[in-house]
């Protein structure tokens, strides 16, 4: 039998043990909190020190004219190779008249007399002029291990000096191939830029019906000015009409020489640009000071060296309507309805891919760039 004294002793021992445990727990919690506070303080001090060092380094970099940040030697570029584009300045002398590139004043157009009258004498300078060898790097993304050189493309934009004297410029615009949303916008802005920005006093010819319009007497050229093209961007198709084929280098050159054309704007796809390049080569062969500007036109977005061709976005929007209709058709045909939409693009699947991503309703998208293997 255990006596009451023994019970009391056991109770005291248990109480002491509990007190010791509680003290240990409290002590441990206190030490943990203190350790956490100390660690937080250490991290805060380290952060403050790091921030102070970064601020000092940034100030030193600014003084040296360097960009702020951490230099990574393994991502450095020690060579930039510019993709050269032949300029007329390398073959022909500039106009004798000093032509500083400025935005000219407003002009009032008399369409019946084909006369231009300047309303204001104010010339406005561009806020940015492109200097020689300004470029855009082709390899924007850099990774460790990449070659330390990159390609680059000439940056587009207004230059300080003009090659042609705007007072003597005669220009021609032609649209070739299939139709594309935005053609009239391009025609309109070329005309407005020539007349309102550069102050062109020569003629701007609109070649009708594609390349055949250079020589087909049933399609006489149209004289273009801002008054003629002011509302054409609200119309579909092309104001100048278009056609496929009809290219004749000799007859085209005859038109260029007869009308003293020194700026030719060719709007079209890859085939049209091959024709434009032939015109350029022929002009160089005949030593004609003529600038041939190719403007990529394709809803397929398959022209190299550009991110997006005009008309592509509109084509994707039109494709979305077809996909929505196909989905309704498939859902309403039970039990296993299938909707199939075939889109344009020839050897490029940009329209199909972008329309599929935009709709979020497509289960399978087949594009020419990715081989499709059917089993079973």
Short mmCIF file of C-alpha atoms in Angstrom, two decimals:
data_model
loop_
_atom_site.label_atom_id
_atom_site.label_comp_id
_atom_site.label_asym_id
_atom_site.label_seq_id
_atom_site.Cartn_x
_atom_site.Cartn_y
_atom_site.Cartn_z
CA UNK A 1 0.00 0.00 0.00
CA UNK A 2 1.25 3.49 -0.96
CA UNK A 3 0.99 6.05 1.76
CA UNK A 4 -0.34 9.56 1.44
CA UNK A 5 3.17 10.93 1.90
CA UNK A 6 4.34 8.90 -1.08
CA UNK A 7 1.41 10.25 -3.11
CA UNK A 8 2.39 13.76 -2.22
CA UNK A 9 5.99 13.10 -3.18
CA UNK A 10 4.95 11.69 -6.56
CA UNK A 11 2.70 14.68 -7.16
CA UNK A 12 5.54 17.05 -6.36
CA UNK A 13 7.87 15.18 -8.69
CA UNK A 14 5.28 15.25 -11.48
CA UNK A 15 4.65 18.94 -10.92
CA UNK A 16 8.38 19.65 -10.98
CA UNK A 17 8.76 17.63 -14.17
CA UNK A 18 5.91 19.50 -15.81
CA UNK A 19 7.42 22.81 -14.71
CA UNK A 20 10.77 21.78 -16.17
CA UNK A 21 9.16 20.79 -19.44
CA UNK A 22 7.18 24.03 -19.57
CA UNK A 23 10.33 26.02 -18.82
CA UNK A 24 12.20 24.15 -21.54
CA UNK A 25 9.39 24.76 -24.03
CA UNK A 26 9.21 28.44 -23.17
CA UNK A 27 12.99 28.75 -23.33
CA UNK A 28 13.07 26.96 -26.71
CA UNK A 29 10.28 29.15 -28.07
CA UNK A 30 12.05 32.25 -26.82
CA UNK A 31 15.34 31.14 -28.36
CA UNK A 32 13.56 30.27 -31.63
CA UNK A 33 11.92 33.68 -31.75
CA UNK A 34 15.24 35.35 -30.97
CA UNK A 35 16.97 33.27 -33.64
CA UNK A 36 14.26 34.18 -36.16
CA UNK A 37 14.55 37.86 -35.23
CA UNK A 38 18.33 37.63 -35.55
CA UNK A 39 18.02 35.89 -38.95
CA UNK A 40 15.49 38.46 -40.14
CA UNK A 41 17.78 41.24 -39.01
CA UNK A 42 20.74 39.62 -40.76
CA UNK A 43 18.71 39.30 -43.99
CA UNK A 44 17.49 42.88 -43.65
CA UNK A 45 21.05 44.12 -43.11
CA UNK A 46 22.26 42.07 -46.07
CA UNK A 47 19.44 43.44 -48.24
CA UNK A 48 20.24 47.01 -47.19
CA UNK A 49 23.93 46.43 -47.89
CA UNK A 50 23.19 44.83 -51.27
CA UNK A 51 20.81 47.66 -52.19
CA UNK A 52 23.40 50.23 -51.20
CA UNK A 53 26.10 48.47 -53.26
CA UNK A 54 23.75 48.27 -56.27
CA UNK A 55 22.91 51.95 -55.96
CA UNK A 56 26.60 52.85 -55.78
CA UNK A 57 27.38 50.60 -58.75
CA UNK A 58 24.50 52.11 -60.73
CA UNK A 59 25.79 55.62 -60.04
CA UNK A 60 29.28 54.58 -61.20
CA UNK A 61 27.82 52.99 -64.36
CA UNK A 62 25.84 56.14 -65.08
CA UNK A 63 28.98 58.26 -64.69
CA UNK A 64 30.80 56.01 -67.18
CA UNK A 65 27.87 56.23 -69.60
CA UNK A 66 27.07 52.52 -69.24
CA UNK A 67 23.59 50.99 -68.94
CA UNK A 68 22.50 50.07 -65.43
CA UNK A 69 22.55 46.33 -64.72
CA UNK A 70 24.78 43.30 -64.38
CA UNK A 71 27.09 42.60 -67.28
CA UNK A 72 27.08 38.97 -68.47
CA UNK A 73 30.23 38.30 -70.50
CA UNK A 74 28.97 34.97 -71.90
CA UNK A 75 26.12 36.79 -73.68
CA UNK A 76 28.27 39.47 -75.26
CA UNK A 77 28.22 40.37 -78.96
CA UNK A 78 31.52 41.29 -80.56
CA UNK A 79 30.40 41.42 -84.18
CA UNK A 80 27.31 42.77 -85.97
CA UNK A 81 26.87 41.91 -89.65
CA UNK A 82 24.51 44.30 -91.42
CA UNK A 83 22.36 42.82 -94.19
CA UNK A 84 23.18 45.34 -96.87
CA UNK A 85 20.51 46.78 -99.12
CA UNK A 86 21.70 48.38 -102.33
CA UNK A 87 21.08 52.12 -102.31
CA UNK A 88 20.89 54.42 -105.29
CA UNK A 89 23.40 56.69 -103.58
CA UNK A 90 26.11 54.10 -104.24
CA UNK A 91 25.48 54.29 -108.02
CA UNK A 92 24.12 57.78 -108.64
CA UNK A 93 24.90 61.19 -107.22
CA UNK A 94 22.37 62.92 -105.06
CA UNK A 95 20.26 65.72 -106.43
CA UNK A 96 22.30 68.89 -106.92
CA UNK A 97 19.76 70.78 -104.90
CA UNK A 98 20.33 70.36 -101.17
CA UNK A 99 17.28 68.42 -99.94
CA UNK A 100 16.88 68.39 -96.17
CA UNK A 101 14.17 65.96 -95.10
CA UNK A 102 11.32 67.88 -93.46
CA UNK A 103 7.56 67.54 -93.36
CA UNK A 104 6.18 70.14 -95.72
CA UNK A 105 3.21 72.41 -95.08
CA UNK A 106 -0.41 71.76 -95.97
CA UNK A 107 -1.47 71.69 -99.61
CA UNK A 108 -4.74 72.44 -101.31
CA UNK A 109 -5.44 70.26 -104.34
CA UNK A 110 -7.28 71.31 -107.50
CA UNK A 111 -8.27 67.92 -108.98
CA UNK A 112 -9.65 69.32 -112.22
CA UNK A 113 -6.53 71.28 -113.07
CA UNK A 114 -4.19 68.87 -111.30
CA UNK A 115 -2.60 71.76 -109.50
CA UNK A 116 -1.29 71.99 -105.93
CA UNK A 117 -1.27 75.21 -103.91
CA UNK A 118 0.62 75.39 -100.65
CA UNK A 119 -1.49 76.78 -97.81
CA UNK A 120 1.23 77.08 -95.17
CA UNK A 121 4.94 77.74 -95.54
CA UNK A 122 5.80 75.98 -92.29
CA UNK A 123 8.16 73.01 -92.55
CA UNK A 124 8.16 70.63 -89.58
CA UNK A 125 11.25 68.58 -88.74
CA UNK A 126 10.96 64.91 -87.84
CA UNK A 127 11.46 64.08 -84.18
CA UNK A 128 13.66 61.15 -85.23
CA UNK A 129 15.92 60.86 -88.26
CA UNK A 130 17.65 57.59 -89.12
CA UNK A 131 21.43 57.81 -89.34
CA UNK A 132 23.81 55.75 -91.42
CA UNK A 133 24.16 52.10 -90.31
CA UNK A 134 21.34 52.31 -87.78
CA UNK A 135 20.04 48.78 -87.56
CA UNK A 136 17.78 46.28 -85.83
CA UNK A 137 19.44 43.16 -84.42
CA UNK A 138 18.08 39.92 -85.85
CA UNK A 139 19.00 37.70 -82.89
CA UNK A 140 17.19 39.54 -80.13
CA UNK A 141 17.13 36.55 -77.75
CA UNK A 142 20.55 35.64 -76.34
CA UNK A 143 21.47 32.39 -74.59
CA UNK A 144 24.73 31.21 -73.01
CA UNK A 145 26.82 29.38 -75.61
CA UNK A 146 25.53 31.34 -78.59
CA UNK A 147 28.00 32.66 -81.14
CA UNK A 148 29.27 36.14 -80.21
CA UNK A 149 28.03 37.72 -83.44
CA UNK A 150 24.62 38.51 -84.91
CA UNK A 151 22.94 39.63 -88.09
CA UNK A 152 21.21 42.98 -88.36
CA UNK A 153 18.77 44.72 -90.69
CA UNK A 154 18.77 48.34 -91.78
CA UNK A 155 16.34 50.38 -89.71
CA UNK A 156 13.55 51.99 -91.71
CA UNK A 157 12.58 55.61 -91.31
CA UNK A 158 13.22 59.15 -92.61
CA UNK A 159 16.85 60.04 -93.29
CA UNK A 160 18.32 63.51 -92.96
CA UNK A 161 19.23 63.86 -96.65
CA UNK A 162 16.92 62.98 -99.55
CA UNK A 163 18.31 61.26 -102.62
CA UNK A 164 15.70 62.81 -104.93
CA UNK A 165 14.63 66.42 -105.23
CA UNK A 166 10.91 66.27 -104.27
CA UNK A 167 10.13 68.99 -106.85
CA UNK A 168 11.15 66.71 -109.71
CA UNK A 169 9.80 63.35 -108.51
CA UNK A 170 7.42 61.37 -110.71
CA UNK A 171 6.07 58.25 -109.04
CA UNK A 172 3.96 55.24 -110.03
CA UNK A 173 1.97 52.80 -107.88
CA UNK A 174 0.83 49.34 -109.01
CA UNK A 175 -1.08 46.55 -107.21
CA UNK A 176 -0.67 42.97 -108.45
CA UNK A 177 -1.97 39.52 -107.59
CA UNK A 178 -4.92 38.63 -105.36
CA UNK A 179 -6.93 41.03 -103.25
CA UNK A 180 -6.00 41.76 -99.67
CA UNK A 181 -7.58 43.93 -96.95
CA UNK A 182 -5.73 47.23 -96.60
CA UNK A 183 -4.64 47.74 -100.22
CA UNK A 184 -6.46 51.05 -100.54
CA UNK A 185 -5.00 52.24 -97.24
CA UNK A 186 -1.49 51.63 -98.60
CA UNK A 187 -2.24 53.45 -101.88
CA UNK A 188 -3.75 56.39 -100.00
CA UNK A 189 -0.84 56.76 -97.58
CA UNK A 190 1.79 56.58 -100.34
CA UNK A 191 0.06 59.41 -102.19
CA UNK A 192 -0.42 61.50 -99.04
CA UNK A 193 3.19 60.97 -97.97
CA UNK A 194 4.56 61.95 -101.37
CA UNK A 195 2.47 65.10 -101.62
CA UNK A 196 1.95 66.25 -98.03
CA UNK A 197 5.18 65.13 -96.39
CA UNK A 198 7.74 65.39 -99.19
CA UNK A 199 6.08 68.10 -101.24
CA UNK A 200 6.28 66.19 -104.52
CA UNK A 201 5.38 68.46 -107.43
CA UNK A 202 5.58 65.85 -110.19
CA UNK A 203 2.92 63.33 -111.18
CA UNK A 204 1.86 60.28 -109.21
CA UNK A 205 0.50 57.63 -111.59
CA UNK A 206 -1.87 54.87 -110.49
CA UNK A 207 -1.22 51.86 -112.74
CA UNK A 208 -4.48 50.00 -113.34
CA UNK A 209 -4.88 46.23 -113.59
CA UNK A 210 -1.48 45.07 -112.35
CA UNK A 211 1.67 44.88 -114.48
CA UNK A 212 -0.42 44.84 -117.68
CA UNK A 213 -1.47 48.42 -116.92
CA UNK A 214 1.98 49.65 -117.92
CA UNK A 215 1.18 48.98 -121.58
CA UNK A 216 -2.47 47.97 -122.03
CA UNK A 217 -4.20 50.93 -123.73
CA UNK A 218 -7.59 49.84 -122.40
CA UNK A 219 -6.39 50.60 -118.85
CA UNK A 220 -4.95 54.10 -118.90
CA UNK A 221 -3.10 55.18 -115.71
CA UNK A 222 -4.86 57.46 -113.21
CA UNK A 223 -3.25 60.66 -111.93
CA UNK A 224 -3.39 60.42 -108.15
CA UNK A 225 -3.42 63.17 -105.54
CA UNK A 226 -4.78 63.45 -101.96
CA UNK A 227 -8.19 64.60 -103.20
CA UNK A 228 -8.59 61.55 -105.47
CA UNK A 229 -7.64 59.04 -102.75
CA UNK A 230 -9.17 60.76 -99.72
CA UNK A 231 -12.01 58.22 -99.28
CA UNK A 232 -10.68 55.06 -100.93
CA UNK A 233 -9.68 53.51 -97.58
CA UNK A 234 -13.39 52.99 -96.91
CA UNK A 235 -13.67 50.77 -100.01
CA UNK A 236 -12.77 47.10 -100.36
CA UNK A 237 -10.39 45.57 -102.88
CA UNK A 238 -7.99 47.88 -104.70
CA UNK A 239 -8.85 51.25 -106.17
CA UNK A 240 -6.41 50.59 -109.02
CA UNK A 241 -7.70 47.07 -109.80
CA UNK A 242 -5.33 44.13 -110.05
CA UNK A 243 -4.47 41.05 -112.10
CA UNK A 244 -2.12 38.10 -112.13
CA UNK A 245 0.66 37.79 -114.70
CA UNK A 246 0.96 40.27 -117.56
CA UNK A 247 4.55 41.13 -116.73
CA UNK A 248 6.57 42.46 -119.68
CA UNK A 249 9.91 43.96 -118.74
CA UNK A 250 10.48 45.80 -122.04
CA UNK A 251 7.04 47.47 -122.07
CA UNK A 252 7.31 48.31 -118.38
CA UNK A 253 10.68 49.97 -118.93
CA UNK A 254 9.27 51.89 -121.88
CA UNK A 255 6.57 53.37 -119.60
CA UNK A 256 9.14 54.26 -116.93
CA UNK A 257 11.35 56.07 -119.44
CA UNK A 258 8.48 57.79 -121.26
CA UNK A 259 6.99 59.28 -118.07
CA UNK A 260 10.35 59.90 -116.33
CA UNK A 261 9.38 57.73 -113.36
CA UNK A 262 12.00 57.78 -110.63
CA UNK A 263 9.99 56.14 -107.82
CA UNK A 264 8.02 52.93 -108.45
CA UNK A 265 5.92 51.38 -105.67
CA UNK A 266 5.02 47.73 -106.31
CA UNK A 267 2.43 46.17 -103.98
CA UNK A 268 2.18 42.39 -104.16
CA UNK A 269 3.33 38.96 -103.03
CA UNK A 270 6.41 36.87 -103.75
CA UNK A 271 5.80 36.60 -107.52
CA UNK A 272 5.16 40.33 -107.79
CA UNK A 273 8.38 41.05 -105.94
CA UNK A 274 10.35 38.87 -108.32
CA UNK A 275 9.01 41.10 -111.09
CA UNK A 276 9.91 44.22 -109.09
CA UNK A 277 13.45 42.93 -108.69
CA UNK A 278 13.73 42.40 -112.45
CA UNK A 279 12.62 46.00 -112.98
CA UNK A 280 15.29 47.17 -110.54
CA UNK A 281 17.98 45.15 -112.30
CA UNK A 282 16.93 46.50 -115.67
CA UNK A 283 17.01 50.07 -114.36
CA UNK A 284 20.53 49.53 -113.03
CA UNK A 285 21.55 47.96 -116.34
CA UNK A 286 20.26 51.03 -118.22
CA UNK A 287 21.74 53.36 -115.59
CA UNK A 288 18.34 54.82 -114.72
CA UNK A 289 18.15 56.56 -111.35
CA UNK A 290 14.91 54.81 -110.32
CA UNK A 291 13.96 53.60 -106.84
CA UNK A 292 11.83 50.43 -106.88
CA UNK A 293 10.08 49.91 -103.53
CA UNK A 294 8.43 46.56 -102.89
CA UNK A 295 5.52 46.51 -100.41
CA UNK A 296 4.74 42.96 -99.21
CA UNK A 297 1.08 42.05 -99.65
CA UNK A 298 -0.21 38.65 -98.56
CA UNK A 299 -2.84 37.48 -96.12
CA UNK A 300 -0.79 34.29 -95.66
CA UNK A 301 1.92 36.18 -93.70
CA UNK A 302 4.56 34.04 -95.44
CA UNK A 303 6.98 36.78 -96.54
CA UNK A 304 10.46 36.53 -95.00
CA UNK A 305 12.03 39.26 -92.87
CA UNK A 306 8.74 40.86 -91.75
CA UNK A 307 6.73 40.00 -88.62
CA UNK A 308 3.28 40.56 -90.08
CA UNK A 309 1.99 41.52 -93.51
CA UNK A 310 -1.03 43.80 -93.80
CA UNK A 311 -4.30 41.90 -94.32
CA UNK A 312 -3.23 38.95 -92.19
CA UNK A 313 -5.15 40.05 -89.09
CA UNK A 314 -8.31 40.60 -91.14
CA UNK A 315 -7.93 37.11 -92.64
CA UNK A 316 -7.69 35.58 -89.15
CA UNK A 317 -10.85 37.43 -88.08
CA UNK A 318 -12.71 36.10 -91.13
CA UNK A 319 -11.48 32.58 -90.35
CA UNK A 320 -12.90 32.83 -86.83
CA UNK A 321 -16.40 33.26 -88.25
CA UNK A 322 -15.97 30.05 -90.27
CA UNK A 323 -14.75 28.17 -87.19
CA UNK A 324 -17.74 29.33 -85.12
CA UNK A 325 -20.14 28.16 -87.83
CA UNK A 326 -18.38 24.80 -88.03
CA UNK A 327 -18.66 24.37 -84.27
CA UNK A 328 -22.42 25.03 -84.34
CA UNK A 329 -22.79 22.54 -87.20
CA UNK A 330 -20.83 19.88 -85.32
CA UNK A 331 -22.71 20.33 -82.02
CA UNK A 332 -26.09 20.07 -83.71
CA UNK A 333 -25.31 16.80 -85.51
CA UNK A 334 -25.58 13.99 -82.96
CA UNK A 335 -24.12 11.74 -81.80
CA UNK A 336 -20.66 12.48 -83.22
CA UNK A 337 -20.68 15.68 -85.25
CA UNK A 338 -17.43 16.83 -86.81
CA UNK A 339 -16.70 20.28 -88.21
CA UNK A 340 -13.87 20.71 -90.72
CA UNK A 341 -12.62 24.15 -91.82
CA UNK A 342 -10.10 24.52 -94.65
CA UNK A 343 -8.27 27.84 -94.69
CA UNK A 344 -5.95 29.59 -97.15
CA UNK A 345 -2.21 29.67 -96.67
CA UNK A 346 -0.71 27.52 -99.39
CA UNK A 347 2.56 26.31 -97.80
CA UNK A 348 2.16 28.38 -94.62
CA UNK A 349 -0.14 27.63 -91.70
CA UNK A 350 -0.14 31.02 -89.99
CA UNK A 351 -3.84 31.75 -90.61
CA UNK A 352 -4.89 28.29 -89.41
CA UNK A 353 -2.66 28.40 -86.33
CA UNK A 354 -3.63 31.93 -85.25
CA UNK A 355 -7.34 31.32 -85.89
CA UNK A 356 -7.23 28.08 -83.87
CA UNK A 357 -5.51 29.76 -80.93
CA UNK A 358 -7.88 32.75 -81.04
CA UNK A 359 -11.06 30.66 -81.15
CA UNK A 360 -10.15 28.17 -78.37
CA UNK A 361 -12.70 25.79 -79.96
CA UNK A 362 -10.43 23.81 -82.30
CA UNK A 363 -9.44 20.29 -81.24
CA UNK A 364 -6.94 19.62 -84.04
CA UNK A 365 -5.09 22.04 -86.31
CA UNK A 366 -3.11 20.73 -89.27
CA UNK A 367 -0.48 23.02 -90.81
CA UNK A 368 1.87 22.40 -93.75
CA UNK A 369 4.99 23.05 -91.66
CA UNK A 370 4.33 19.98 -89.47
CA UNK A 371 4.05 16.57 -91.22
CA UNK A 372 0.88 14.67 -90.35
CA UNK A 373 1.04 10.88 -89.97
CA UNK A 374 -2.31 9.05 -90.12
CA UNK A 375 -2.39 5.52 -88.67
CA UNK A 376 -5.14 2.90 -88.98
#
